[in-house]
PDB file of C-alpha atoms in Angstrom:
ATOM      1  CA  UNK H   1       0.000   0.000   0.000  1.00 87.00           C
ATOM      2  CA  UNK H   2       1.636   3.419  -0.819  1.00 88.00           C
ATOM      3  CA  UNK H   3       1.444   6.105   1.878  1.00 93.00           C
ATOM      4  CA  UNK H   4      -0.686   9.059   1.000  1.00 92.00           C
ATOM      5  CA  UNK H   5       1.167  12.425   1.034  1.00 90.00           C
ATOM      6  CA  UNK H   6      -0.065  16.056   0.599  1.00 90.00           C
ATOM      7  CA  UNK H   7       0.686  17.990  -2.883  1.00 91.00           C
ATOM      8  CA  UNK H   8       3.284  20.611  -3.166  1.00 94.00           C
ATOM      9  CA  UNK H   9       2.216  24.124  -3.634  1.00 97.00           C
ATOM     10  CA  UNK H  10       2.409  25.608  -6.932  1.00 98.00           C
ATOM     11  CA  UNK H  11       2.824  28.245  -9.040  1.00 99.00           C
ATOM     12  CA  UNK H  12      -0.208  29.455 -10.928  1.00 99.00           C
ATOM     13  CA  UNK H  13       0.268  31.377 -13.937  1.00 99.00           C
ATOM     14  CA  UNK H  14      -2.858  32.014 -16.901  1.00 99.00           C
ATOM     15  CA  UNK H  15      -2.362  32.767 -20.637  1.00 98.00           C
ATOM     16  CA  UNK H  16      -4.378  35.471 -22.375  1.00 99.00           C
ATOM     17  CA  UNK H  17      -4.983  35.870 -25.647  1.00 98.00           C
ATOM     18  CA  UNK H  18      -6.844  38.662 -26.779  1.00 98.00           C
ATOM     19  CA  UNK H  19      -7.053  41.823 -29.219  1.00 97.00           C
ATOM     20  CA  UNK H  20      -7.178  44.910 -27.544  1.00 96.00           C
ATOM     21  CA  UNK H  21      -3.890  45.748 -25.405  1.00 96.00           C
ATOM     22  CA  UNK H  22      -5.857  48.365 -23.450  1.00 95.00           C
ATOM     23  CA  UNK H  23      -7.726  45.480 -22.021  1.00 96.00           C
ATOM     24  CA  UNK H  24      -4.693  43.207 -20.898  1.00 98.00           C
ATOM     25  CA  UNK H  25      -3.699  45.708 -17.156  1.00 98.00           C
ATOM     26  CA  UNK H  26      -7.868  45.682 -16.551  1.00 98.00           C
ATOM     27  CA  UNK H  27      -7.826  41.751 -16.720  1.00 99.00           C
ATOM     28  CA  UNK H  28      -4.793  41.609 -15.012  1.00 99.00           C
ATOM     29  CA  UNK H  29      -5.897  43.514 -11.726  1.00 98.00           C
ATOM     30  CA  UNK H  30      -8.884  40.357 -11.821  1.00 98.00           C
ATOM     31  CA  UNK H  31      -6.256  37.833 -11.885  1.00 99.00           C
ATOM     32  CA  UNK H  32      -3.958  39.291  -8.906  1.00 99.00           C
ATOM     33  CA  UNK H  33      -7.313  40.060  -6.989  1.00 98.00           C
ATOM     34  CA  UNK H  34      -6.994  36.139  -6.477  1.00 97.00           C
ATOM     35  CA  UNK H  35      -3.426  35.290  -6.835  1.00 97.00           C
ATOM     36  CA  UNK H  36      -1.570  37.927  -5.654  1.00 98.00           C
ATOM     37  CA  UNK H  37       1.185  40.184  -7.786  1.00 98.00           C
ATOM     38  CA  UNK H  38       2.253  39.415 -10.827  1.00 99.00           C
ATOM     39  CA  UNK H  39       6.054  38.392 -10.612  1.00 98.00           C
ATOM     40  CA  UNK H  40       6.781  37.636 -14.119  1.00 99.00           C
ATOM     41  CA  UNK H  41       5.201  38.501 -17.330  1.00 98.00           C
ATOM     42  CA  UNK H  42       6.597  37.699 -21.058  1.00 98.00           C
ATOM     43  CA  UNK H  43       4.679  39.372 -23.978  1.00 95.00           C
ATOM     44  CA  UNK H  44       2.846  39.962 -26.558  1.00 98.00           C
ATOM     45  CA  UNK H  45       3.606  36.852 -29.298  1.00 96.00           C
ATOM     46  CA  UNK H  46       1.387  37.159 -32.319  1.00 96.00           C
ATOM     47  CA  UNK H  47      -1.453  34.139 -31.588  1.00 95.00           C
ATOM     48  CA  UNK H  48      -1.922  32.979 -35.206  1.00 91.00           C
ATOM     49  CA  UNK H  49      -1.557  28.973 -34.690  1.00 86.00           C
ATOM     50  CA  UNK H  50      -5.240  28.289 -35.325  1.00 87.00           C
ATOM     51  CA  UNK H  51      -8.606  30.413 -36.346  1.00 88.00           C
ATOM     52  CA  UNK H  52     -10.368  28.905 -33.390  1.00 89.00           C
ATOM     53  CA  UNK H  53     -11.096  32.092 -31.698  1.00 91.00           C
ATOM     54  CA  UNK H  54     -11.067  34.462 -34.940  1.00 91.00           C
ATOM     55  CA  UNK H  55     -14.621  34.146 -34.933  1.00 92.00           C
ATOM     56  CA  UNK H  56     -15.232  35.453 -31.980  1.00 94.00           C
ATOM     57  CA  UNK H  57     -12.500  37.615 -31.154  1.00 95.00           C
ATOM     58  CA  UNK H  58     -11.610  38.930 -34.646  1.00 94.00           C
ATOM     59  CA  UNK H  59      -7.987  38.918 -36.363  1.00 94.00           C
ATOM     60  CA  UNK H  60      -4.051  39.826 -35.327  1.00 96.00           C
ATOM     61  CA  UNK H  61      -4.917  38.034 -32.030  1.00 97.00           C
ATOM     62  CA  UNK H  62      -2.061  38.037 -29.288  1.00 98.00           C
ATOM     63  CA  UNK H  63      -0.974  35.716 -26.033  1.00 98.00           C
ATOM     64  CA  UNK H  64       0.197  36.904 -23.285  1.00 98.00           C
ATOM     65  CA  UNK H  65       1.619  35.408 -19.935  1.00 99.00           C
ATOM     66  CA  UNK H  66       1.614  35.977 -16.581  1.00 99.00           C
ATOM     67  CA  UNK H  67       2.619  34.360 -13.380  1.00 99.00           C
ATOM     68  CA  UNK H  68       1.914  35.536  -9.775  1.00 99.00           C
ATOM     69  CA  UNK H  69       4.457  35.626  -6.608  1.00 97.00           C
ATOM     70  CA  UNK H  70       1.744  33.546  -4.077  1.00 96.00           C
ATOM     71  CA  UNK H  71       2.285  30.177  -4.094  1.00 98.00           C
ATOM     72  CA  UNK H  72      -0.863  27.828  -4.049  1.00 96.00           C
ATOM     73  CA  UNK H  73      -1.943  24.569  -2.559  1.00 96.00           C
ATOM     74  CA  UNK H  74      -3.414  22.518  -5.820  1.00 95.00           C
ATOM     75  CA  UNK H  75      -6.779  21.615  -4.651  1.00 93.00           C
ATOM     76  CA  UNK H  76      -9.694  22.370  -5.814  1.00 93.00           C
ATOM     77  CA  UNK H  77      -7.978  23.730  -8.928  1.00 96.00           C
ATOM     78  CA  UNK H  78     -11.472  24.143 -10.768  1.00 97.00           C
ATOM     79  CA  UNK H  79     -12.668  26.783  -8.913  1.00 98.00           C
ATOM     80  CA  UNK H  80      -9.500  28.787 -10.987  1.00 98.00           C
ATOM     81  CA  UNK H  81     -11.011  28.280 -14.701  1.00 98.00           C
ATOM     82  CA  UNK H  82     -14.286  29.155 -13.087  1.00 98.00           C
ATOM     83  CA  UNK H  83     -12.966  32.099 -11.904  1.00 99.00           C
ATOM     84  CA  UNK H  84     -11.165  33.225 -15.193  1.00 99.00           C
ATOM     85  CA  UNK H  85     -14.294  32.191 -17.311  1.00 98.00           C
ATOM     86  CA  UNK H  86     -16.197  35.135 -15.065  1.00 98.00           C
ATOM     87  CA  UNK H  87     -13.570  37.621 -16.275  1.00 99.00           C
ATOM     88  CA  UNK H  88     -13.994  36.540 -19.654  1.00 98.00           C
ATOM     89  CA  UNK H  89     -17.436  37.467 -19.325  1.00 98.00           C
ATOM     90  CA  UNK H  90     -16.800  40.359 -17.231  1.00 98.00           C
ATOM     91  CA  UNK H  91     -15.420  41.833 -20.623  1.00 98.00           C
ATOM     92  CA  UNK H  92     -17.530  40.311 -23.230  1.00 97.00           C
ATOM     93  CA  UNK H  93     -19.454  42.281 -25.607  1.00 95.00           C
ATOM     94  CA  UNK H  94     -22.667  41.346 -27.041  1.00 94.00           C
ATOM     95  CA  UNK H  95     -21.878  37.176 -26.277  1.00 93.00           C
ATOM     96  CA  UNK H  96     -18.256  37.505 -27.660  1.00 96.00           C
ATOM     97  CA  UNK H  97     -15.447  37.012 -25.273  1.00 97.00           C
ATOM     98  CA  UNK H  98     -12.737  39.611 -25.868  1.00 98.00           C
ATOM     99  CA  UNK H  99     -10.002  38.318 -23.750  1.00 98.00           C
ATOM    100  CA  UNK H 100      -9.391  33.996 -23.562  1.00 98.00           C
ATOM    101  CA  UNK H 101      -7.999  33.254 -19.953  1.00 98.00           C
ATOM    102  CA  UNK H 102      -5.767  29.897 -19.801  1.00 97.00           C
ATOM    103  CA  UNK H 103      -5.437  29.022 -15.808  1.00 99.00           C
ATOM    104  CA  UNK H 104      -2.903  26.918 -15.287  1.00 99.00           C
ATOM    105  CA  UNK H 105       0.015  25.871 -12.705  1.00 99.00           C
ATOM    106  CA  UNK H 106       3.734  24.532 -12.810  1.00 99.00           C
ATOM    107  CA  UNK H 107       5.806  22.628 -10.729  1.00 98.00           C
ATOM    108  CA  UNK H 108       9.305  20.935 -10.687  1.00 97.00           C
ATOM    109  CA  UNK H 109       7.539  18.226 -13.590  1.00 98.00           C
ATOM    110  CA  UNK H 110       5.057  19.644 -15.598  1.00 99.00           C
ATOM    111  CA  UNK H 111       2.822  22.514 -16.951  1.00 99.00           C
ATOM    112  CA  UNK H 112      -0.963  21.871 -16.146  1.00 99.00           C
ATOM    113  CA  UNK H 113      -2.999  23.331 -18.275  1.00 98.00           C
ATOM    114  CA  UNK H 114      -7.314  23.561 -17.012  1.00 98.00           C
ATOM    115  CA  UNK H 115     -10.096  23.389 -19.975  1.00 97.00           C
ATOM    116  CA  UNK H 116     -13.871  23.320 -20.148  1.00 95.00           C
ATOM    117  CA  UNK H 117     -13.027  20.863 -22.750  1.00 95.00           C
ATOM    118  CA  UNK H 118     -12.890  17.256 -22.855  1.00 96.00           C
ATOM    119  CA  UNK H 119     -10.556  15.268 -24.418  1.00 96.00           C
ATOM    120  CA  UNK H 120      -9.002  11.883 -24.482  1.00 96.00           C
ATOM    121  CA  UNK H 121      -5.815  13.304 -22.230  1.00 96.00           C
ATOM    122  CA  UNK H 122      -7.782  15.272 -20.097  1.00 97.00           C
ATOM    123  CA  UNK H 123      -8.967  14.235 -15.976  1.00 98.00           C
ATOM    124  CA  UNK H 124     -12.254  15.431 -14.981  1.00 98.00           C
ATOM    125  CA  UNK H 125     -11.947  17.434 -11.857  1.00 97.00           C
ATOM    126  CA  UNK H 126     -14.485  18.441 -10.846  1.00 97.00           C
ATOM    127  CA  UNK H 127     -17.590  21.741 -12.251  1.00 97.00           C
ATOM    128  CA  UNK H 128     -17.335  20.474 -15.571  1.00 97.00           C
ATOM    129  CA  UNK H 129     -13.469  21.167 -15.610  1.00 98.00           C
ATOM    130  CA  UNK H 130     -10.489  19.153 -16.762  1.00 98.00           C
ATOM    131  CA  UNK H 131      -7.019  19.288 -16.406  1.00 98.00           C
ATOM    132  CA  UNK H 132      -4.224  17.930 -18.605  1.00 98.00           C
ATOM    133  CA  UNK H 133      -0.202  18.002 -18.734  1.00 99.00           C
ATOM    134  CA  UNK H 134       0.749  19.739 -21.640  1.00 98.00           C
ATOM    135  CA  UNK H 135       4.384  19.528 -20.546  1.00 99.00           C
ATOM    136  CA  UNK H 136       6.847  17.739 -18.335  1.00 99.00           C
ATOM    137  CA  UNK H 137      10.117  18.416 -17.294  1.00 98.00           C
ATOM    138  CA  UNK H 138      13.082  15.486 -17.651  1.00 98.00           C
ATOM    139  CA  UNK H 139      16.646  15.389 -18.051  1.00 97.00           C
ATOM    140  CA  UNK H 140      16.957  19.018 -17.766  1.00 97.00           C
ATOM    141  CA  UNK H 141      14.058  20.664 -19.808  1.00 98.00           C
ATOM    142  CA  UNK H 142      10.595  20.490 -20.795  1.00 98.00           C
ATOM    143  CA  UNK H 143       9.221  17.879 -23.141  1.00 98.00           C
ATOM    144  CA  UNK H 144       5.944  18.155 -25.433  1.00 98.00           C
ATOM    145  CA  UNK H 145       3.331  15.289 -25.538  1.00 98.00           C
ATOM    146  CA  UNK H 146       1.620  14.212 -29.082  1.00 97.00           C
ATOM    147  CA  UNK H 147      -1.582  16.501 -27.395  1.00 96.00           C
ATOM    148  CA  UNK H 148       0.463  19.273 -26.440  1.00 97.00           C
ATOM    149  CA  UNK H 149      -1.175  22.556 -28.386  1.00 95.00           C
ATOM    150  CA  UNK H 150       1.982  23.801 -31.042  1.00 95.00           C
ATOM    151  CA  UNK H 151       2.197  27.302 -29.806  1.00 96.00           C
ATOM    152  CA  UNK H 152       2.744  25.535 -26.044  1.00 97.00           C
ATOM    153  CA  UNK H 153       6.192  24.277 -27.845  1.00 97.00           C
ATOM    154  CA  UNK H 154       7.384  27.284 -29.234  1.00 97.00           C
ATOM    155  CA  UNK H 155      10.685  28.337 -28.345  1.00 97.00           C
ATOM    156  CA  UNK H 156       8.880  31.924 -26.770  1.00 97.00           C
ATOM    157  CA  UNK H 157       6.400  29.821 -24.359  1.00 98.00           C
ATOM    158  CA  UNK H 158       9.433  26.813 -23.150  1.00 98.00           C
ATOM    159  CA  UNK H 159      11.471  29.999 -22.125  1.00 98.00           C
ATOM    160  CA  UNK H 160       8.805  31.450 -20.322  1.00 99.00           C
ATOM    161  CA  UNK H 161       8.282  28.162 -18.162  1.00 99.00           C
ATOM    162  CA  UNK H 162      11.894  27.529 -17.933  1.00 99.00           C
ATOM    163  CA  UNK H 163      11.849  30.961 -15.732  1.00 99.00           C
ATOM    164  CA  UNK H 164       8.695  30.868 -14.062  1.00 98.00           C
ATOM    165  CA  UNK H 165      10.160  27.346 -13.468  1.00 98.00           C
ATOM    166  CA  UNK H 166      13.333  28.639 -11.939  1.00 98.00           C
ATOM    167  CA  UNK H 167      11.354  31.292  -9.643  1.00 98.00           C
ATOM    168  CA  UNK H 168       8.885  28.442  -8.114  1.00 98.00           C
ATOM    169  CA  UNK H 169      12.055  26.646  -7.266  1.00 96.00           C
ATOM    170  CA  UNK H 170      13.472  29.686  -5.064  1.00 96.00           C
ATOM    171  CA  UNK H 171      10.274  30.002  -3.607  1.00 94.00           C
ATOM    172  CA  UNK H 172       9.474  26.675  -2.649  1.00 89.00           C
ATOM    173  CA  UNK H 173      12.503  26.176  -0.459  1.00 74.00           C
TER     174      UNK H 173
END
């Protein structure tokens, strides 16, 4: 029988992507209303790997990260997508989201990544959310899986978990 031990903290960080850079310091005052400050922030990359949201949020779409200084005990990680889904409509206009909030959360092996959708990699968790790895750390970097969305590989995003990486591992000592 294995012995049952208690989860790390982690560090949360969410993904925007969105039009309108006016809009990005508004939605970010949401997000550090539950997370705390902002310690790290890398951005704007053009978002033009797929027309999924073009629809709905129009053309010459950006992403954005952040990641925030409190650390946070990975439980109940649903109510975080739920939250983020309330800012998106918070700034929606006539139905149409304006800004796309990612939550997610890193630790010393992977990138978790939450979704309202299911898929055949994603864990139910709970409020109609699911959570999947979209990367894991080995042998001294992060690693992509065959699900792993292609802008979540680029050489812009690794770098940005390699140093939100390196600040969760000062701040978990």
């Amino acid at each position: 029988m294995g012995k049952i031990k208690e989860a790390k903290y982690v560090k949360v960080f969410c993904g925007l992507i969105y039009r309108d850079e006016e809009l990005v310091g508004k939605v970010k005052e949401f997000l550090e209303k539950k997370w705390g400050r902002v310690d790290f922030e890398v951005g704007p990359f053009p978002f033009n790997f797929t027309d999924y949201y073009q629809e709905e949020m129009g053309k010459d779409l950006k992403r954005r990260f952040f990641s925030f200084e409190n650390l946070v005990f990975p439980e109940n990680v649903w109510e975080w997508k739920i939250y983020t889904n309330k800012i998106e409509e918070i700034f929606s206009e006539n139905g149409k989201r304006k800004v796309n909030i990612d939550p997610g959360y890193i630790d010393f092996s992977k990138v978790v990544l939450l979704s309202t959708k299911d898929f055949y990699h994603r864990i139910y968790i709970g409020k109609g959310i699911y959570a999947e790895v979209t990367l894991y750390f080995q042998k001294g970097d992060f690693r992509d899986f065959p699900w792993t969305y292609p802008d979540y590989k680029t050489e812009n995003y690794i770098n940005f978990f390699r140093k939100i990486r390196e600040i969760y591992k000062k701040s978990i000592k």
